[in-house]
mmCIF file of C-alpha atoms in Angstrom:
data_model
loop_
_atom_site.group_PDB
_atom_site.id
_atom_site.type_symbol
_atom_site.label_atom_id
_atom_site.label_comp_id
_atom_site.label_asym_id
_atom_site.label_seq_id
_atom_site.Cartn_x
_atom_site.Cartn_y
_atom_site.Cartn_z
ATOM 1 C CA UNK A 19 145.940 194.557 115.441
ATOM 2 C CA UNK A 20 142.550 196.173 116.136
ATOM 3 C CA UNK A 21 142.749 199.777 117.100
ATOM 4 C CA UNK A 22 140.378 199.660 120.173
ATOM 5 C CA UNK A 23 142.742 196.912 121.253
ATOM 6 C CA UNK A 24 145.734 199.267 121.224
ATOM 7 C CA UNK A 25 143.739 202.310 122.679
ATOM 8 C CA UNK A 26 142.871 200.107 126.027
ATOM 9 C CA UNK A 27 146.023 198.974 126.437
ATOM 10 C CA UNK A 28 147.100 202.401 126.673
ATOM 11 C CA UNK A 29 144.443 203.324 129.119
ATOM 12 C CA UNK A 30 145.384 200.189 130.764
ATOM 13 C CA UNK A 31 149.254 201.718 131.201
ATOM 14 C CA UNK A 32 147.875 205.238 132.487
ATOM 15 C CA UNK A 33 145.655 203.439 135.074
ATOM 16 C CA UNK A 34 148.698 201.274 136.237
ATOM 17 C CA UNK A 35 151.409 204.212 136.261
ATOM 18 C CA UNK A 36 148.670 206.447 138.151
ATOM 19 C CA UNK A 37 147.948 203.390 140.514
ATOM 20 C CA UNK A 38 151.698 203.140 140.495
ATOM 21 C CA UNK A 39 152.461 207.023 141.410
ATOM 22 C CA UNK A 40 149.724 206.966 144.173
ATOM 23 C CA UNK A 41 150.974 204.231 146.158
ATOM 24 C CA UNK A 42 154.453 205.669 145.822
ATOM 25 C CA UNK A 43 153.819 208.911 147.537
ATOM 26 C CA UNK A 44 151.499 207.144 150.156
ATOM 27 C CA UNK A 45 154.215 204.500 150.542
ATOM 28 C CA UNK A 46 157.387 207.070 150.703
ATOM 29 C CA UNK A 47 155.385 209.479 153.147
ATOM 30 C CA UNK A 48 155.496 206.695 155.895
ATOM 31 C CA UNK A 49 159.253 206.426 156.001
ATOM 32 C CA UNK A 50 160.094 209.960 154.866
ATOM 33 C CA UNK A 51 157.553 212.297 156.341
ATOM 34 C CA UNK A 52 156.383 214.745 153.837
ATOM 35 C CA UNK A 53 155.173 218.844 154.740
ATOM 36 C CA UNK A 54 151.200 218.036 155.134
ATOM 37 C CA UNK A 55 151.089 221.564 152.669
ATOM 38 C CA UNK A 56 153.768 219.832 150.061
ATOM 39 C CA UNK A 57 152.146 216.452 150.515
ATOM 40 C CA UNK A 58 149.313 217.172 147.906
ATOM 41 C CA UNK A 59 151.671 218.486 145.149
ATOM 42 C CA UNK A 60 153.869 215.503 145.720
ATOM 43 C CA UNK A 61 151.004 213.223 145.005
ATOM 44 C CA UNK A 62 150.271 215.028 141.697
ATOM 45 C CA UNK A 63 153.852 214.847 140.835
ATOM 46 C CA UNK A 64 154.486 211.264 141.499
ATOM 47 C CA UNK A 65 150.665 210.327 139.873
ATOM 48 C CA UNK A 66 152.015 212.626 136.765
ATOM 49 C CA UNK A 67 155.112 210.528 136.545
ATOM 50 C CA UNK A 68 153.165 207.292 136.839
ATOM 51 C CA UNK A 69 151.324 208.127 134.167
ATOM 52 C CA UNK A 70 153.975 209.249 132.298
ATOM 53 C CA UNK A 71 155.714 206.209 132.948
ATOM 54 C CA UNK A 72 152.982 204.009 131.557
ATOM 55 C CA UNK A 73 152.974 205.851 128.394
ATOM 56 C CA UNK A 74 156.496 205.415 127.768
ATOM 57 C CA UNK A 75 156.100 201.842 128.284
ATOM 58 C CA UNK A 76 153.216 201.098 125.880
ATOM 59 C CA UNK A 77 155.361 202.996 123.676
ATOM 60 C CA UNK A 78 157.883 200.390 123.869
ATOM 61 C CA UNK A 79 155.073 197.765 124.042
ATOM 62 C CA UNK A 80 153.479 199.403 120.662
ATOM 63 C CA UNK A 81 157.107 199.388 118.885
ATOM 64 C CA UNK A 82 157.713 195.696 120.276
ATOM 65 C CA UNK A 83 155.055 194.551 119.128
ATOM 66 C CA UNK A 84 154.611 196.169 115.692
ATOM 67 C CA UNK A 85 158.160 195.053 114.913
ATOM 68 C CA UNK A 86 156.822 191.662 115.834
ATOM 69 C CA UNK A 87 153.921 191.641 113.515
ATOM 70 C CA UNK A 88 155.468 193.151 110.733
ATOM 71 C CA UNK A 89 158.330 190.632 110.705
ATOM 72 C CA UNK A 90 155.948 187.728 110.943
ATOM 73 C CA UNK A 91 153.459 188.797 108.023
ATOM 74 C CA UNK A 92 156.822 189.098 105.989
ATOM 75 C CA UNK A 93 157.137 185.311 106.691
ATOM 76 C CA UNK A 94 153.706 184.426 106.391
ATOM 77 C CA UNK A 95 153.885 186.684 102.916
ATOM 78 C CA UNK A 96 156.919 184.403 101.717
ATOM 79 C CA UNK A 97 154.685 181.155 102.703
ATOM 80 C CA UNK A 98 152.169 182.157 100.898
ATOM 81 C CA UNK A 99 154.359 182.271 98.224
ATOM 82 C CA UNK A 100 155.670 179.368 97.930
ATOM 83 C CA UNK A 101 158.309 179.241 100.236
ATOM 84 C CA UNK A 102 158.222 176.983 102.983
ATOM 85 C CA UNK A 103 161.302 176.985 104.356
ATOM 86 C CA UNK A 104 161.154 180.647 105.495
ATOM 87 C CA UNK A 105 161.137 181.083 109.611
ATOM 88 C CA UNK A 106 160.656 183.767 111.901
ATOM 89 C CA UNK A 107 164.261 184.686 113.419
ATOM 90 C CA UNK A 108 162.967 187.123 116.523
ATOM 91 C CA UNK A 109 164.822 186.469 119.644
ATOM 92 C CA UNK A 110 162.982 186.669 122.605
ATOM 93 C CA UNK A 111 161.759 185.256 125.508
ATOM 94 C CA UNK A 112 158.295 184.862 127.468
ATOM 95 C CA UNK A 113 155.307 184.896 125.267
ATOM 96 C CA UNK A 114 156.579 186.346 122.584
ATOM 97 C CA UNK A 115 158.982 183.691 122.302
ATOM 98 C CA UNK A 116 157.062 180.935 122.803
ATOM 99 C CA UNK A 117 154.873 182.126 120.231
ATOM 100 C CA UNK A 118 158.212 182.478 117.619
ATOM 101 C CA UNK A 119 158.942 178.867 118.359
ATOM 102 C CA UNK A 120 155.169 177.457 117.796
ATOM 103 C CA UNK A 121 155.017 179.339 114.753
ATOM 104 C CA UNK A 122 158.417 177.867 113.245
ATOM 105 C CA UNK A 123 157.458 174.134 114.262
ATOM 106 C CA UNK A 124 154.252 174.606 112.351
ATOM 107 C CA UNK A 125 156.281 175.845 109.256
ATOM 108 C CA UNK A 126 158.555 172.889 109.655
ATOM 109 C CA UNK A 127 155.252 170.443 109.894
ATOM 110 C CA UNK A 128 153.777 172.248 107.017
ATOM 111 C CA UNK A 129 157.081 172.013 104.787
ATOM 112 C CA UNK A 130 157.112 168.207 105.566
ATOM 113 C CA UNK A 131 153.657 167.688 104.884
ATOM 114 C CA UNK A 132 154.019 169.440 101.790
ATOM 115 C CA UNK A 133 157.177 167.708 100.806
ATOM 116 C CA UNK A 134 155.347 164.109 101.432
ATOM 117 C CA UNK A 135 152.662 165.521 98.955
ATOM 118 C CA UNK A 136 154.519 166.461 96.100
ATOM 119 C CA UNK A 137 157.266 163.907 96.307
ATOM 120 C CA UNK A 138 157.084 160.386 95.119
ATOM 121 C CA UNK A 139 157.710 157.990 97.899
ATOM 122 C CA UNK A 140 159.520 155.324 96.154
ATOM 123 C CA UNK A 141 162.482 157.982 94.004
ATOM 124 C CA UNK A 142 162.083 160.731 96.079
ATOM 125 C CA UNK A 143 161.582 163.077 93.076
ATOM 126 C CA UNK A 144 158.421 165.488 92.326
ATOM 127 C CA UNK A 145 155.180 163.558 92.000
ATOM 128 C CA UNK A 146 152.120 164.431 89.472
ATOM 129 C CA UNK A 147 150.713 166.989 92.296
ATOM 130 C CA UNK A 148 153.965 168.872 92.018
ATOM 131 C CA UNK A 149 153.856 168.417 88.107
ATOM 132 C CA UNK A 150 149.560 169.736 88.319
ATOM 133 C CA UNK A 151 151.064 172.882 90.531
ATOM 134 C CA UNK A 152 153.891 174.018 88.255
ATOM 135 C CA UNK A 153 150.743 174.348 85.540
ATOM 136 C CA UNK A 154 148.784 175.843 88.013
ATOM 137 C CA UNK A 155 151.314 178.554 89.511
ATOM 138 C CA UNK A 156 150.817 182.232 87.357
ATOM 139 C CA UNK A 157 154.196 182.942 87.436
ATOM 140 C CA UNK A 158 155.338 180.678 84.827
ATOM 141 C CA UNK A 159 154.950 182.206 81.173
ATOM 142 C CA UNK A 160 156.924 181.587 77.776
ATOM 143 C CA UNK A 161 157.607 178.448 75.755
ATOM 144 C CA UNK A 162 157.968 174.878 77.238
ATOM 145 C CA UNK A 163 157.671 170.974 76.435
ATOM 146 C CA UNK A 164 156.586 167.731 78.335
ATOM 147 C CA UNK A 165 158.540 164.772 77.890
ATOM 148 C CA UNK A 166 156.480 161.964 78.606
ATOM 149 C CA UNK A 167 158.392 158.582 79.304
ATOM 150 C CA UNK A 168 157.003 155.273 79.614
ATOM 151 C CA UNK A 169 159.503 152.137 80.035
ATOM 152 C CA UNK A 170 159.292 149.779 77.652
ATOM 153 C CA UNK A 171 157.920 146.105 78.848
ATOM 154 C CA UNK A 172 158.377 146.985 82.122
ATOM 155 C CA UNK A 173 156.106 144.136 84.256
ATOM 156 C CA UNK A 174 158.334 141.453 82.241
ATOM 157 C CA UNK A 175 161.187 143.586 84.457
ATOM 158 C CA UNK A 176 158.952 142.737 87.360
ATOM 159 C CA UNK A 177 157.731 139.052 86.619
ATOM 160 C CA UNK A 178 161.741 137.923 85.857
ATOM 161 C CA UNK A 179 163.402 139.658 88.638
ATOM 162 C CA UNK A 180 160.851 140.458 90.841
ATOM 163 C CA UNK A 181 158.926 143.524 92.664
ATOM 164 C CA UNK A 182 161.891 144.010 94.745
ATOM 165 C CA UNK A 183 164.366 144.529 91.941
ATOM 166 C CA UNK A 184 161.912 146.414 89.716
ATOM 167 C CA UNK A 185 161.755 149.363 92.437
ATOM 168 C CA UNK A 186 165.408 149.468 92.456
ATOM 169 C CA UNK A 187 165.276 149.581 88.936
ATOM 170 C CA UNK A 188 162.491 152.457 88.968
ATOM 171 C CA UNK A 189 164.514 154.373 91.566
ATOM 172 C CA UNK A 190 167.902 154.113 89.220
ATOM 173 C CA UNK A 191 165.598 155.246 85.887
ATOM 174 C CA UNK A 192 164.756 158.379 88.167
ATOM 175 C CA UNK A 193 168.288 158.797 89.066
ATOM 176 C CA UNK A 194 169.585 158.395 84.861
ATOM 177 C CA UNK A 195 166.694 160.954 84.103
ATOM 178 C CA UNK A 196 167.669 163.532 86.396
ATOM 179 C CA UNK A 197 171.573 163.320 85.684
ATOM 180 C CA UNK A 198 170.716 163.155 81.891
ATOM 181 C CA UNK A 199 168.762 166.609 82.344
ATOM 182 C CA UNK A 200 171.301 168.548 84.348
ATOM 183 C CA UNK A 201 169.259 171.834 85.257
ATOM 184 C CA UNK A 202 167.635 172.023 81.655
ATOM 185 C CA UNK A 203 164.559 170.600 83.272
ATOM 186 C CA UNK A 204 162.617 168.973 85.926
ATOM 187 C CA UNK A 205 161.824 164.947 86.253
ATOM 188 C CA UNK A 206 158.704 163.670 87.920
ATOM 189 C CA UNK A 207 157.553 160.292 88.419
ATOM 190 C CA UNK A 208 153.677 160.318 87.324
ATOM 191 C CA UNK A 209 152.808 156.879 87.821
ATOM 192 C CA UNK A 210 154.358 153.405 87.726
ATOM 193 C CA UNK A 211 156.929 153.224 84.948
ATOM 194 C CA UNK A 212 155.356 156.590 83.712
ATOM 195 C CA UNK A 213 157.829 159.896 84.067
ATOM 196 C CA UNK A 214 157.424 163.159 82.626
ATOM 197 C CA UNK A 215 160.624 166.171 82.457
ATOM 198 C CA UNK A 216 158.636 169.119 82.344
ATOM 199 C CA UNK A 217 161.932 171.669 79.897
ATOM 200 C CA UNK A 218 161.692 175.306 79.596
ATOM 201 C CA UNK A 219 162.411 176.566 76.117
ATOM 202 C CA UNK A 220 164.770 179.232 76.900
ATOM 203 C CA UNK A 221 167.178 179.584 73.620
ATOM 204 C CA UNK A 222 168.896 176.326 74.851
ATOM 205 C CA UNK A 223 168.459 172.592 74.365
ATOM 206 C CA UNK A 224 165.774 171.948 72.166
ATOM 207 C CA UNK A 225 163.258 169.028 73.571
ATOM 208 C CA UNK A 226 164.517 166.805 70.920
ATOM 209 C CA UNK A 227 167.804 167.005 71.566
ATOM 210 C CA UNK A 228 167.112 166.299 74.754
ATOM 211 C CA UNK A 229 165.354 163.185 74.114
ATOM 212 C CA UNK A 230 168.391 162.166 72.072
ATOM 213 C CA UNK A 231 170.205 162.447 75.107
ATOM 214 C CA UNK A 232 168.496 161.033 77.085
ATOM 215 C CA UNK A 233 168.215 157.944 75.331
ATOM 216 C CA UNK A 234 172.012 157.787 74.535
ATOM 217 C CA UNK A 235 171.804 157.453 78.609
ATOM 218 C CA UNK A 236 169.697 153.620 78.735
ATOM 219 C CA UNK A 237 172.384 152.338 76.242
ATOM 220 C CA UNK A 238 174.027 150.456 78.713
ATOM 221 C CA UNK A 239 172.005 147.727 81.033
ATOM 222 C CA UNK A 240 171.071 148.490 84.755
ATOM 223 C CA UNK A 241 173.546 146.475 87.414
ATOM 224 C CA UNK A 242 171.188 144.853 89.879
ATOM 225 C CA UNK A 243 171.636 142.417 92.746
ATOM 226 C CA UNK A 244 174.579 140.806 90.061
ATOM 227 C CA UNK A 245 172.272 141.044 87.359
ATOM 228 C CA UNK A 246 172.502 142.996 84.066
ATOM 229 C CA UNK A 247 169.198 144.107 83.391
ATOM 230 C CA UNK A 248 168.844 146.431 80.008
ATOM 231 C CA UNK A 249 166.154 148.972 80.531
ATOM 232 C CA UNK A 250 164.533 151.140 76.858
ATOM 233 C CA UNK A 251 162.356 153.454 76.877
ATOM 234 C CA UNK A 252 159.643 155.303 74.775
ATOM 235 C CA UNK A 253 159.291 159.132 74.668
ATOM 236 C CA UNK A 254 156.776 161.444 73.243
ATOM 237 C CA UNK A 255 157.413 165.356 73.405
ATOM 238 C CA UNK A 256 154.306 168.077 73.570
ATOM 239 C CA UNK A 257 155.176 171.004 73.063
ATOM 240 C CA UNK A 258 153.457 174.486 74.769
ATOM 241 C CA UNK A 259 153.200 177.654 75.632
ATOM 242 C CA UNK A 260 152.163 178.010 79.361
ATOM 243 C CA UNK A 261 148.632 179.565 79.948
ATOM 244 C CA UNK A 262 147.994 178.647 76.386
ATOM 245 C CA UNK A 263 147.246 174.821 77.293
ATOM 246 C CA UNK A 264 145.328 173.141 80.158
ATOM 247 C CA UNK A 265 147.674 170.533 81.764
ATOM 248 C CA UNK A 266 145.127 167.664 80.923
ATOM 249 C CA UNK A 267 145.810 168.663 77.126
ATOM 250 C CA UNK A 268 149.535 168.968 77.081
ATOM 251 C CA UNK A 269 149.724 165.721 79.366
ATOM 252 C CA UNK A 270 147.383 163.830 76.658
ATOM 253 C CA UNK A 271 149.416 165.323 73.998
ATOM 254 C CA UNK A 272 152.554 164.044 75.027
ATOM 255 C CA UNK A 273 151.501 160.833 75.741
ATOM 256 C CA UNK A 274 149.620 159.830 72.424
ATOM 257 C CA UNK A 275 153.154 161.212 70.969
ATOM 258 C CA UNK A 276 155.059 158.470 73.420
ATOM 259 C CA UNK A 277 152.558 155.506 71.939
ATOM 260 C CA UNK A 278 153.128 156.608 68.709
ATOM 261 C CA UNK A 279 157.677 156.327 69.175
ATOM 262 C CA UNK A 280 156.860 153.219 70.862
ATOM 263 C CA UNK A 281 154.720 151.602 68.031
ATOM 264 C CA UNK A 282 157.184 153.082 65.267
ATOM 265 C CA UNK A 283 159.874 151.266 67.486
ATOM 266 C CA UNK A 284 158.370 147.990 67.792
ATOM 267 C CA UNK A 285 157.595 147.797 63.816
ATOM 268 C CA UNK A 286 161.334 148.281 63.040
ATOM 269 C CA UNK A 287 162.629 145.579 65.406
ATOM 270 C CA UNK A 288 159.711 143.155 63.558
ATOM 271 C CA UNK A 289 160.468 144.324 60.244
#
């Protein structure tokens, strides 16, 4: 708030209360006659309290208002961020509240924009955009690994049982991932029958072990539609230490490690 803004509104109060305190005295002398020798102190007195009176409401008006302002830069400050789900909570009416209300359906907009971004339409879970951000956000430090996983033979999924089927089946691979993780990471759908779990390294699970587990979890074939439909897949881990690493590199990383499983895999079954 400018402070040439604030300093007129206070002139505008004094002008108002003086206005105010004039046309009292003039007023009140026509139905209670005051002593022509009193009349000029009375008009002082009541201009004095008019004035007075307008400084004690911009007073109010300043606090109001400040209270206002601060509250809604602490939102703003939280959306900035990250955190779209914060709201401004002042109660009031008129302006003021009108203005509370436009500025929480514009958060609400934003946070479903921003949700239709980063989410994949099809599973529902993080996209690539929300993967590119995590790698782009400053506040993540320390050790971490990329699990990149690519289902194996996929489009003869598609050409048997058809498009329809093969969503369902992409949308219960999503589900699998994230129940196999539990917390120890985060599963994103980058494209097609492409996902990457983005693990911390925090003393816990190591990324292998987690890839152990994960493939214990596509032992048993996908019920679809009365079909059993058995689903493998191929996963290469990078390895990382954020800030160290562009994303491009760790991504590439991972993924020539996920070719490499899958050829290993494919000369066994042939040999």
């Amino acid at each position: 708030m400018k402070s040439n803004y604030l300093r007129w509104m206070l002139v505008i109060y004094i002008v108002l209360g003086t206005l105010m305190g004039i046309i009292f005295s003039l007023v009140l002398n026509k139905f209670i006659p005051i002593p022509e020798q009193l009349f000029f102190f009375f008009m002082i007195a009541s201009v004095f309290a008019g004035a007075l009176l307008g400084i004690i409401n911009y007073l109010v008006y300043f606090h109001f208002t400040k209270v206002f302002i601060r509250h809604v830069n602490q939102v703003l400050d939280s959306v900035r961020n990250g955190d779209l789900s914060a709201r401004t909570k002042f109660r009031s009416g008129g302006i003021i509240g009108e203005l509370n209300r436009n500025i929480n359906k514009t958060l609400i907009n934003l946070e479903r924009s921003q949700n239709t971004i980063l989410h994949d339409d099809l599973t529902g879970i993080p996209n690539s955009k929300a993967l590119q951000q995590r790698f782009l956000n400053d506040e993540e430090s320390g050790a971490g690994a990329l699990l990149f996983i690519d289902v194996d033979e996929f489009k003869r999924i598609n050409d048997t049982y058809g498009h329809v089927i093969g969503d369902e089946i992409l949308k219960a691979i999503a589900a699998v991932l994230e129940e196999a993780v539990k917390g120890d990471g985060q599963v994103y759908r980058l494209s097609g029958d492409e996902f990457v779990i983005l693990q911390k390294m925090q003393g816990g699970e190591s990324a292998h072990e987690l890839s152990a587990r994960i493939h214990h979890a596509f032992h048993e074939p996908f019920h679809q539609n009365g079909h059993q439909i058995p689903v493998s897949i191929s996963i290469g881990i990078g390895e990382f230490e954020f800030g160290q690493k562009d994303f491009i590199s760790i991504l590439d990383e991972a993924d020539q490690a996920m070719y490499k499983e899958k050829y290993r895999r494919k000369w066994r079954i042939q040999s």
